[in-house]
Coordinates of C-alpha atoms in Angstrom, one line a residue:
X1 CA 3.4 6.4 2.2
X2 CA 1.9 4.8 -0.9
X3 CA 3.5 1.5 -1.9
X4 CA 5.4 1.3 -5.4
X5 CA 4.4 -2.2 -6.4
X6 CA 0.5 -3.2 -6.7
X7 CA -0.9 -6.2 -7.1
X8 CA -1.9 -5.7 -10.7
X9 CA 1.8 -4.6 -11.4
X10 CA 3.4 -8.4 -10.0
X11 CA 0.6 -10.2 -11.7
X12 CA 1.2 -8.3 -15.0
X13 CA 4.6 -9.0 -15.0
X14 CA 5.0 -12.1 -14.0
X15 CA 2.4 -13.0 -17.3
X16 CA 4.9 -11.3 -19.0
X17 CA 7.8 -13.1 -17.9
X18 CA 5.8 -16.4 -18.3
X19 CA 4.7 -15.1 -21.6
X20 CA 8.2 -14.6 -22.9
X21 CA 9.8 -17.5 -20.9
X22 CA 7.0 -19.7 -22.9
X23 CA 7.6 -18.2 -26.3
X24 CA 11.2 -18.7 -25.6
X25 CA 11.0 -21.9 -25.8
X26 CA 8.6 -22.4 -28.0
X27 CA 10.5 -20.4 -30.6
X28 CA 13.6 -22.8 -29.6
X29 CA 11.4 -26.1 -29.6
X30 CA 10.2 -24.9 -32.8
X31 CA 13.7 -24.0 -34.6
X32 CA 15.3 -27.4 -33.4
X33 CA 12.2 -29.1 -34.6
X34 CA 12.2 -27.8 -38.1
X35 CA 15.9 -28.3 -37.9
X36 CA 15.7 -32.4 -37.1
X37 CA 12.9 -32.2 -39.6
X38 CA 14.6 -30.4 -42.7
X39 CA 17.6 -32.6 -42.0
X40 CA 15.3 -36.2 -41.4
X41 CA 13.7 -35.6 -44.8
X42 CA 17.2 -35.0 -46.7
X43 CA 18.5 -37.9 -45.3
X44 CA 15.3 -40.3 -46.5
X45 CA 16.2 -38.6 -49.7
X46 CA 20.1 -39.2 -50.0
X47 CA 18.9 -43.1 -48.8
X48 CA 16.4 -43.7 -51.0
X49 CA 18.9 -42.4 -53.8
X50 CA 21.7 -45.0 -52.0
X51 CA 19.2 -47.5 -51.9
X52 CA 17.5 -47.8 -55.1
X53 CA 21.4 -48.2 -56.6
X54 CA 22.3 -50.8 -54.8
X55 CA 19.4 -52.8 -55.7
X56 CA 19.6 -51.6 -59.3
X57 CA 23.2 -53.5 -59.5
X58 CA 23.0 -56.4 -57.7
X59 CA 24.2 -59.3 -59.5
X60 CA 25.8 -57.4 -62.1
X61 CA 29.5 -57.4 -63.3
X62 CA 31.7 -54.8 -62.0
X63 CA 32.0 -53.5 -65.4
X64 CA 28.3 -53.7 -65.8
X65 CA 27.2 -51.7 -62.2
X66 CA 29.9 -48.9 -63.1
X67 CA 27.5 -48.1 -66.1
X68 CA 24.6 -48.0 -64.3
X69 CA 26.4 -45.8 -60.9
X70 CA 27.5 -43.2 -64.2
X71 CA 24.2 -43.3 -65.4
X72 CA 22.3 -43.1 -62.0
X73 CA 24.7 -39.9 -61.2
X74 CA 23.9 -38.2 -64.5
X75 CA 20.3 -38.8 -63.5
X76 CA 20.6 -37.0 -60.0
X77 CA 22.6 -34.2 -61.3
X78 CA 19.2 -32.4 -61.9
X79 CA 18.1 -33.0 -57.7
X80 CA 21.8 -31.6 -57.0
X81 CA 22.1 -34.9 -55.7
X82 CA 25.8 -36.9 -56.4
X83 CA 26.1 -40.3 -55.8
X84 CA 29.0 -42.7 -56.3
X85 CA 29.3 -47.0 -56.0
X86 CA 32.0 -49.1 -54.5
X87 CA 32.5 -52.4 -54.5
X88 CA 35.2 -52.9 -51.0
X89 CA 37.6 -50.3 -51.2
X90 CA 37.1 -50.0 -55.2
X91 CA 35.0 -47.0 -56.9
X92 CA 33.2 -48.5 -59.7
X93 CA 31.1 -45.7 -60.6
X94 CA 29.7 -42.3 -60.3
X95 CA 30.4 -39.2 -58.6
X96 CA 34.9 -39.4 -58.6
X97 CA 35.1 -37.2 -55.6
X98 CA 33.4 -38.8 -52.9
X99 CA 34.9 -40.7 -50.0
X100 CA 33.3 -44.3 -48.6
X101 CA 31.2 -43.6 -46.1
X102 CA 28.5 -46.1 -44.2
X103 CA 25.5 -43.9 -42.7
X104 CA 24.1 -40.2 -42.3
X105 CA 26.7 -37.8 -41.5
X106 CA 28.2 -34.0 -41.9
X107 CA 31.7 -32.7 -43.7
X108 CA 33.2 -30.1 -45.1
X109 CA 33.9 -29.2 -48.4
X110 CA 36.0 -27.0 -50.4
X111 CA 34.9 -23.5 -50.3
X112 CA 33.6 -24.3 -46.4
X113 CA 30.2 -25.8 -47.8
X114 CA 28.0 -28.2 -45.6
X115 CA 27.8 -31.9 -47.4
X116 CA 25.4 -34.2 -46.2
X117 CA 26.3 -38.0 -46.8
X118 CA 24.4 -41.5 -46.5
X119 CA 25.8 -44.6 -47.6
X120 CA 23.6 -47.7 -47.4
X121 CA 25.8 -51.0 -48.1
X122 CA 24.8 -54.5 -49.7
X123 CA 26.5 -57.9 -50.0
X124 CA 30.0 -56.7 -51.5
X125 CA 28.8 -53.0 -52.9
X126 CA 28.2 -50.0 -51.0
X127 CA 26.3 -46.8 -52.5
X128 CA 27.2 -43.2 -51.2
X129 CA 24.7 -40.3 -52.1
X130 CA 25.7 -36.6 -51.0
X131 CA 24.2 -33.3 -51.4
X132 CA 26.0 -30.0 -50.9
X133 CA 24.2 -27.4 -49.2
X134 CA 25.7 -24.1 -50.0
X135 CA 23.1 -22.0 -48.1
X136 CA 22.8 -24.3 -44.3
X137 CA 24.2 -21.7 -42.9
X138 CA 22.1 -18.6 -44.2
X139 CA 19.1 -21.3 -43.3
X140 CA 19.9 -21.9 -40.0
X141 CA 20.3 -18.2 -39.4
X142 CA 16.6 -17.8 -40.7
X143 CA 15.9 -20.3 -38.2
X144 CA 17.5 -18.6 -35.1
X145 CA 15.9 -15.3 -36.4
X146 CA 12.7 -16.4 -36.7
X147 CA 12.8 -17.6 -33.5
X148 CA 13.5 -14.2 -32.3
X149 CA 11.1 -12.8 -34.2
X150 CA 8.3 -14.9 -32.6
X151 CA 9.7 -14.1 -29.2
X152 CA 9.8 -10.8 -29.9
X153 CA 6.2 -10.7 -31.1
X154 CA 5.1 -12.8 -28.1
X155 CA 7.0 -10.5 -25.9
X156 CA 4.9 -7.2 -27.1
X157 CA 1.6 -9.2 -27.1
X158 CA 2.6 -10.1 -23.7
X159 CA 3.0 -5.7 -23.1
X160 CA 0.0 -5.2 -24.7
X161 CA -2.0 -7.7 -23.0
X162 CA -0.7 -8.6 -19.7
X163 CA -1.9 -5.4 -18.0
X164 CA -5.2 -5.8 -19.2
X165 CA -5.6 -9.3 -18.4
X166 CA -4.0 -8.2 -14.8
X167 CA -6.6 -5.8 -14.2
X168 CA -9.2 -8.2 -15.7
X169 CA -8.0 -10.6 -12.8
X170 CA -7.7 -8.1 -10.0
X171 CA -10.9 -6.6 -10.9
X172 CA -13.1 -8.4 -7.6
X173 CA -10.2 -7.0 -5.4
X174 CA -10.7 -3.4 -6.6
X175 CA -14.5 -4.0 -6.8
X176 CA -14.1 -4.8 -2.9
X177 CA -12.0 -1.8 -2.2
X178 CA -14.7 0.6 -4.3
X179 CA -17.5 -0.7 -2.0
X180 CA -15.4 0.0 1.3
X181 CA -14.4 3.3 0.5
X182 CA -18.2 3.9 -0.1
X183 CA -18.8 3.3 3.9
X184 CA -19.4 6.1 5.7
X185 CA -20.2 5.9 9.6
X186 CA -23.6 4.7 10.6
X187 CA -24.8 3.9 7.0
X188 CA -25.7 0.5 5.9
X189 CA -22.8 -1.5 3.6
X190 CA -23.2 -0.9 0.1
X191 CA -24.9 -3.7 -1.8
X192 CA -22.0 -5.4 -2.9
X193 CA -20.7 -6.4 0.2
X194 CA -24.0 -7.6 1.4
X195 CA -23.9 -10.6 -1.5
X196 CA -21.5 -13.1 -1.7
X197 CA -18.5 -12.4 -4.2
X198 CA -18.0 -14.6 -7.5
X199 CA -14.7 -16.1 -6.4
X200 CA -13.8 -18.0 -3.7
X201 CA -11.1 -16.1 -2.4
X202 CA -12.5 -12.8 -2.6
X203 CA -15.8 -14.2 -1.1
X204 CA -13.6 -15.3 1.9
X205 CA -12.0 -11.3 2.2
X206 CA -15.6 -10.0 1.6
X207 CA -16.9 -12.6 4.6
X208 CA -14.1 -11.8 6.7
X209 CA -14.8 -7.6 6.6
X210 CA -18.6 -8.3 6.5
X211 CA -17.8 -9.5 10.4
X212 CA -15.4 -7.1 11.1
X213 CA -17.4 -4.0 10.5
X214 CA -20.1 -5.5 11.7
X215 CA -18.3 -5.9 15.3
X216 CA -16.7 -2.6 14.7
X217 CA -20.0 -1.0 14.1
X218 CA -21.7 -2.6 17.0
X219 CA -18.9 -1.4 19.5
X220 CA -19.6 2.4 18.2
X221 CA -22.6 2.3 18.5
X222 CA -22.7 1.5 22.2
X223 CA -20.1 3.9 22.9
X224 CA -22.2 6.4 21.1
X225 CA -25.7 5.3 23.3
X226 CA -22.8 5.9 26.3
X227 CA -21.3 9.1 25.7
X228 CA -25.2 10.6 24.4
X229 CA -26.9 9.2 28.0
X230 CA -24.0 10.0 29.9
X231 CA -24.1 13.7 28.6
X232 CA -27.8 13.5 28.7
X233 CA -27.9 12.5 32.4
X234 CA -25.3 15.2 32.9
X235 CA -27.0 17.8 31.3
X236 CA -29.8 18.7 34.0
X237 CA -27.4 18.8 36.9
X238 CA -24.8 21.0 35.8
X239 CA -27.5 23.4 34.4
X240 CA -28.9 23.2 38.0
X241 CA -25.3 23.5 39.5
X242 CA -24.6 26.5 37.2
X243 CA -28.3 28.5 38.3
X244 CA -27.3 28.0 41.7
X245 CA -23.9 29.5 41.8
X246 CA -25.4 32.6 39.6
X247 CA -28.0 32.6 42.9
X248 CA -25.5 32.4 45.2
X249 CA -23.4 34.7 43.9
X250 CA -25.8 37.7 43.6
X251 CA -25.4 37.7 47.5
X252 CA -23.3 39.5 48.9
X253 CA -19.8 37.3 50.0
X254 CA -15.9 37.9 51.5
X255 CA -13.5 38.4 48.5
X256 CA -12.1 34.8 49.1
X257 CA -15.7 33.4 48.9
X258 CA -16.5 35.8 46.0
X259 CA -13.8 34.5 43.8
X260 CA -13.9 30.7 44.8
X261 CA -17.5 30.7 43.3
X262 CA -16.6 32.6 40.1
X263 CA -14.2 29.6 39.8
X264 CA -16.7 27.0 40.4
X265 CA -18.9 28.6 38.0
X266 CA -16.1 29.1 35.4
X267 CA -16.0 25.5 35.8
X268 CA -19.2 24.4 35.7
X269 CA -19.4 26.4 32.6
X270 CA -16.6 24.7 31.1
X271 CA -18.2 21.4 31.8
X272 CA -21.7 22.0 30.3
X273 CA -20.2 23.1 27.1
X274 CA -17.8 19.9 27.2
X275 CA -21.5 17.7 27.1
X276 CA -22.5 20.0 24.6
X277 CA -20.0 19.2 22.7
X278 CA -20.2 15.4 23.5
X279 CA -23.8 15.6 22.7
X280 CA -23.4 17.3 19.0
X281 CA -20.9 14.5 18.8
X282 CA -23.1 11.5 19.6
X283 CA -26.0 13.4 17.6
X284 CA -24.4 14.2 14.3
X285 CA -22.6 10.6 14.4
X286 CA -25.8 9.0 14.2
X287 CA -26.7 11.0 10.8
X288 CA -30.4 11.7 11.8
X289 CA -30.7 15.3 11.0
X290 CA -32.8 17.7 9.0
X291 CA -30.1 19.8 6.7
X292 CA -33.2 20.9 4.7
X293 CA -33.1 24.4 6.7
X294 CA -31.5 27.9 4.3
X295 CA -29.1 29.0 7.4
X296 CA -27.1 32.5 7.2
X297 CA -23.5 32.0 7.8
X298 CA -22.6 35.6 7.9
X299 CA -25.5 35.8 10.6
X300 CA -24.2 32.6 12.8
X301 CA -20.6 34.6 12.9
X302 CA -21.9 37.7 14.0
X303 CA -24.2 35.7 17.2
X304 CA -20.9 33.8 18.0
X305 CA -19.0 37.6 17.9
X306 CA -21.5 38.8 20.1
X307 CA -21.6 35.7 22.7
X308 CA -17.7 36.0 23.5
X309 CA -16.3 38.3 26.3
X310 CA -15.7 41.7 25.4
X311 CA -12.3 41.4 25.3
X312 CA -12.4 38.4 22.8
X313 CA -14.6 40.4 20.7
X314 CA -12.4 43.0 20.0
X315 CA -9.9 40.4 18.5
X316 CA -11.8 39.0 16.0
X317 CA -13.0 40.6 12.4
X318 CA -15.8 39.2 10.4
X319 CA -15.9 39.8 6.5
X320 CA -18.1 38.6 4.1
X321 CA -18.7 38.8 0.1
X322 CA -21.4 37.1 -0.9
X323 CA -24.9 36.6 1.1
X324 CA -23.6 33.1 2.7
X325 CA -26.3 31.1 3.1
X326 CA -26.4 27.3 3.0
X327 CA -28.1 24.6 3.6
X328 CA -27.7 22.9 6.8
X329 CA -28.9 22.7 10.5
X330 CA -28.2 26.0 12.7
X331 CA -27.7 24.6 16.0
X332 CA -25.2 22.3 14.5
X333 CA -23.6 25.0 12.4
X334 CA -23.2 27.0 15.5
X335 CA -21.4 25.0 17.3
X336 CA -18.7 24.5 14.3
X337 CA -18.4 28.3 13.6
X338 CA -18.3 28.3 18.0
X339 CA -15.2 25.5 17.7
X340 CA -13.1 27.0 15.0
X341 CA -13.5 30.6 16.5
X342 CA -12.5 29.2 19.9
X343 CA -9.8 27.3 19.2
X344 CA -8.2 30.1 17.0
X345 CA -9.2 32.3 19.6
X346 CA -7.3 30.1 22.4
X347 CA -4.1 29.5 20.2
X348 CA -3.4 32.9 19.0
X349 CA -2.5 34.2 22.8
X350 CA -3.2 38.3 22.5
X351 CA -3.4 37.7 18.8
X352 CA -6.5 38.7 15.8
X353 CA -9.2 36.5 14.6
X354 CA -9.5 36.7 11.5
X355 CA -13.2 35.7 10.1
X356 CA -14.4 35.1 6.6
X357 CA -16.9 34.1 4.6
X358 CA -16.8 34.2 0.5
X359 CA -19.0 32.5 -2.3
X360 CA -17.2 31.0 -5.3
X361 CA -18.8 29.0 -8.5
X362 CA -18.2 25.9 -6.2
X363 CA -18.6 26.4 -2.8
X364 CA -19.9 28.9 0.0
X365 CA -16.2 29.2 2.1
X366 CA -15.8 29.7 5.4
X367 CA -12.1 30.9 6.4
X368 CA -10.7 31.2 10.2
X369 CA -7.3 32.3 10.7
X370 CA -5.3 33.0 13.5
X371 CA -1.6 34.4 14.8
X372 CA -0.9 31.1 16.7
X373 CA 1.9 28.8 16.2
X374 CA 0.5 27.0 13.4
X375 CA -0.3 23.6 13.2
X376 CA 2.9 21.0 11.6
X377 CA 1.9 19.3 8.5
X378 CA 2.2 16.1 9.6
X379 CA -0.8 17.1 12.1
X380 CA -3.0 19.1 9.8
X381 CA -5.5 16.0 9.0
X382 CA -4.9 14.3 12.8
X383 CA -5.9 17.2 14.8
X384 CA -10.0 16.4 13.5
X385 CA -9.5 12.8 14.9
X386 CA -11.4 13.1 18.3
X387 CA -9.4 13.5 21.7
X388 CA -6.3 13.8 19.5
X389 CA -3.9 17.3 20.5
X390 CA -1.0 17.8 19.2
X391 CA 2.3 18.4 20.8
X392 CA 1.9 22.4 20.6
X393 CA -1.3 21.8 22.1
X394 CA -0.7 19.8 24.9
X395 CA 2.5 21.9 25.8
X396 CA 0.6 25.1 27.1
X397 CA -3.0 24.8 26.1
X398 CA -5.6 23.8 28.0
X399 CA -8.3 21.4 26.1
X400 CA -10.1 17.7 24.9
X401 CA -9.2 17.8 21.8
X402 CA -13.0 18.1 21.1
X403 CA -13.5 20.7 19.3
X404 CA -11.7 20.3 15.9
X405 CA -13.1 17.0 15.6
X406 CA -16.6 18.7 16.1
X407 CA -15.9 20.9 13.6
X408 CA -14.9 18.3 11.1
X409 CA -18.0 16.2 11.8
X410 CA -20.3 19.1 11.1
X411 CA -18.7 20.1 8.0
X412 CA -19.4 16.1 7.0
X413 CA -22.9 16.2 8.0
X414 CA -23.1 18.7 5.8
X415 CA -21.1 17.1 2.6
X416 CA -18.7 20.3 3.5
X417 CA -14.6 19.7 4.0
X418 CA -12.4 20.6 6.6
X419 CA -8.9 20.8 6.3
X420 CA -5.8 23.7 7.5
X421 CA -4.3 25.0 4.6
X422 CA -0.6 26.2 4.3
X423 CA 0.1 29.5 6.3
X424 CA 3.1 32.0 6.3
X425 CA 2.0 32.8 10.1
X426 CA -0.5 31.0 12.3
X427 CA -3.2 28.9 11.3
X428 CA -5.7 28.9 8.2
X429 CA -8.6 26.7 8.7
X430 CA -11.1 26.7 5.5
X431 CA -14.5 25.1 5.6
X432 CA -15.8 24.4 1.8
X433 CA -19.8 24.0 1.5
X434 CA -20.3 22.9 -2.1
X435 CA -23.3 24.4 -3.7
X436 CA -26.2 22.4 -3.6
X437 CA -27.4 20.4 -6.9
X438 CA -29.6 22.6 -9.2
X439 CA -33.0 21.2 -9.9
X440 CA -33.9 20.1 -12.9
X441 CA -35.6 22.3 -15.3
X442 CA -39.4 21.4 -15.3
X443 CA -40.4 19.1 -18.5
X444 CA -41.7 21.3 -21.5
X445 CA -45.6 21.2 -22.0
X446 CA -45.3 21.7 -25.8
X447 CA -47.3 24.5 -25.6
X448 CA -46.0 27.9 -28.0
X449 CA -46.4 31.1 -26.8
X450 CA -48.1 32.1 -29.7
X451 CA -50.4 29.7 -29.6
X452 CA -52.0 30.7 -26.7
X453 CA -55.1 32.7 -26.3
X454 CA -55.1 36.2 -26.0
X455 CA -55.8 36.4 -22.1
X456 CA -52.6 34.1 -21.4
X457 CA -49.9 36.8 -23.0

């Protein structure tokens, strides 16, 4: 089962949730900030306005700093700005409406509008300045939206560029993950994991699966120098074992004796093929063969046809369209056309064989079907794992679990694919050869047809 979440997924979003946590803030930093600032500078205003009064009148009459409050007011009218001078609890001057106040602070006015006031006092006399501002609200809403706004922008920067960026930091991880799936068995490791990574981490990963498929690769290569000596040294005495029961049994024996070595050679048959197989195995593993060779598949079917018993033969029918040939090794491509005719031929009880071969634009296809049990889904890619049966197998049929895996390593030597497609009834194995490259047209020599001699026409 694939997983939901990737890696560049969670790093991606948690950018964006730092990116619009951050901007957040910002936006909220910012709004306060402008809104200590806006309010810092009217106050130095309203004071200044306070202050410069204050000093204007001191040591004036009462009479006398009145004047100059009415005159000072009339002189801030045009910076909306209304100011008023008190001398205790007595107005002398200036704006009538405004109430004593020492310091910076908010009220209301009529009509609900925001009044700032500052009142900076002086021996005996204390000046008032106020402005009315009729739009704080509206302001303050531009404020808050412009804080959205910026959070909002910094949120669909963050879509645009947080995948990218997550990618852009993942990228070593799926550079690793390109080079491993570009391991096949028995072939060196591409060039990237060979040289140490850019980043620590990843260099740490790379080091660790350097060593790993390095001790992987060492184990399977000494069970493949097992199981090819141990068929090897098999080979020559089961081939000797086999001549000798055909010997023997050209004499003439009891019944009993008769059948017991028709048995023994049955099994001694079974067991040379069994190295065979474990031979093609060990051989094809190692990748050392010629595939250079134009083999008939329509030709390999018919010699496998004609090896079975006769009553096997009459089970199975061969059809071709198309000439079939490939590229390939014959003895190998034997033995996989041998495999997948057996094994339908052993799961499909009294059953027909059904035997194709077809060209398309792609590929030269090679099709085995059967009236067996079928294989379960689940089991349609584990059955070419070697020594791996599945539980209709094991349950009445005799096997090693061999063969399908020999046919699956065959159709890779051969940069074929095996796989059981979906089947009302039985089995339907398909093996696709792709068609080799074409070569490349040969350079032109420039020369034009008519501008050869006469002889060359």
């Amino acid at each position: 089962m694939r997983p939901r979440d990737t890696l560049v997924r969670r790093i991606s979003r948690t950018m964006l949730a730092i990116v619009l946590m951050s901007s957040a803030l910002a936006a909220g930093a910012t709004g306060v900030l402008a809104d200590r600032m806006l309010l810092a500078s009217e106050d130095r205003r309203l004071r200044n306005a306070a202050v410069d009064l204050v000093h204007e009148v001191a040591g004036l009459g009462e009479a006398e700093a009145g004047r100059e409050a009415d005159a000072e007011q009339a002189e801030l009218e045009r910076l909306r700005i209304r100011i008023t001078l008190f001398a205790g609890n007595k107005r002398l001057g200036g704006a009538p409406d405004i109430p004593a106040q020492s310091g910076c602070g908010w009220s209301t006015a009529p009509g609900e509008e925001w009044v700032r006031r500052c009142g900076e006092e002086a021996p005996g006399l204390l000046a008032v300045a106020e402005e009315r501002f009729e739009g704080l609200p509206q302001l303050r809403g531009w404020l808050t939206m412009a804080a959205l706004v910026t959070a909002a922008g910094a949120l669909l920067m963050g879509l645009a560029m947080s995948r990218r960026m997550a990618r852009w930091a993942a990228r070593p991880l799926t550079e690793l993950s390109e080079s491993l799936a570009l391991i096949q068995p028995g072939t060196p490791l591409p060039s990237p994991l060979g040289t140490p990574a850019r980043y620590a981490e990843v260099n740490a990963v790379r080091t660790s699966l350097v060593e790993l498929l390095g001790r992987l690769q060492e184990a399977l290569e000494q069970s493949r120098r097992f199981s090819a000596n141990a068929a090897h040294e098999l080979r020559t005495p089961l081939a000797t074992l086999r001549a000798e029961l055909e010997l023997l049994a050209e004499e003439g024996h009891p019944p009993g004796t008769a059948a017991a070595l028709a048995r023994l050679h049955r099994t001694v048959t079974a067991l040379g093929t069994l190295v065979e197989r474990l031979l093609v195995l060990a051989e094809g593993a190692r990748g050392t063969l010629d595939l250079t060779e134009t083999v008939s598949l329509p030709e390999i079917a018919e010699d496998v046809l004609l090896s079975l018993p006769e009553g096997d033969r009459g089970r199975i029918r061969i059809e071709v369209e198309g000439k079939g040939f490939i590229q390939g090794d014959a003895h190998l491509l034997r033995q996989l056309v041998d495999n997948a005719v057996d094994n339908a031929l052993k799961f499909s009880g009294k059953g027909h064989v059904r035997v194709s071969i077809q060209e398309t634009a792609e590929a030269t296809l090679l099709e085995v079907r059967d009236e067996g049990p079928g294989i379960a889904r689940e089991d349609s890619a584990r059955v070419f794992e070697p020594f791996y049966r599945s539980p209709t197998a094991r349950a009445g049929h005799p096997g090693h679990g061999i063969g399908l895996s020999l046919v699956a390593l065959v159709a890779r030597t051969h940069r074929a694919r095996a796989e059981f497609l979906p089947a009302v009834r039985g089995a339907h194995l398909r093996v696709s050869f792709p068609h080799p490259p074409a070569p490349p047209e040969p350079a032109s020599t420039g020369v034009d047809a008519e501008n050869k001699p006469a002889g060359e026409q």
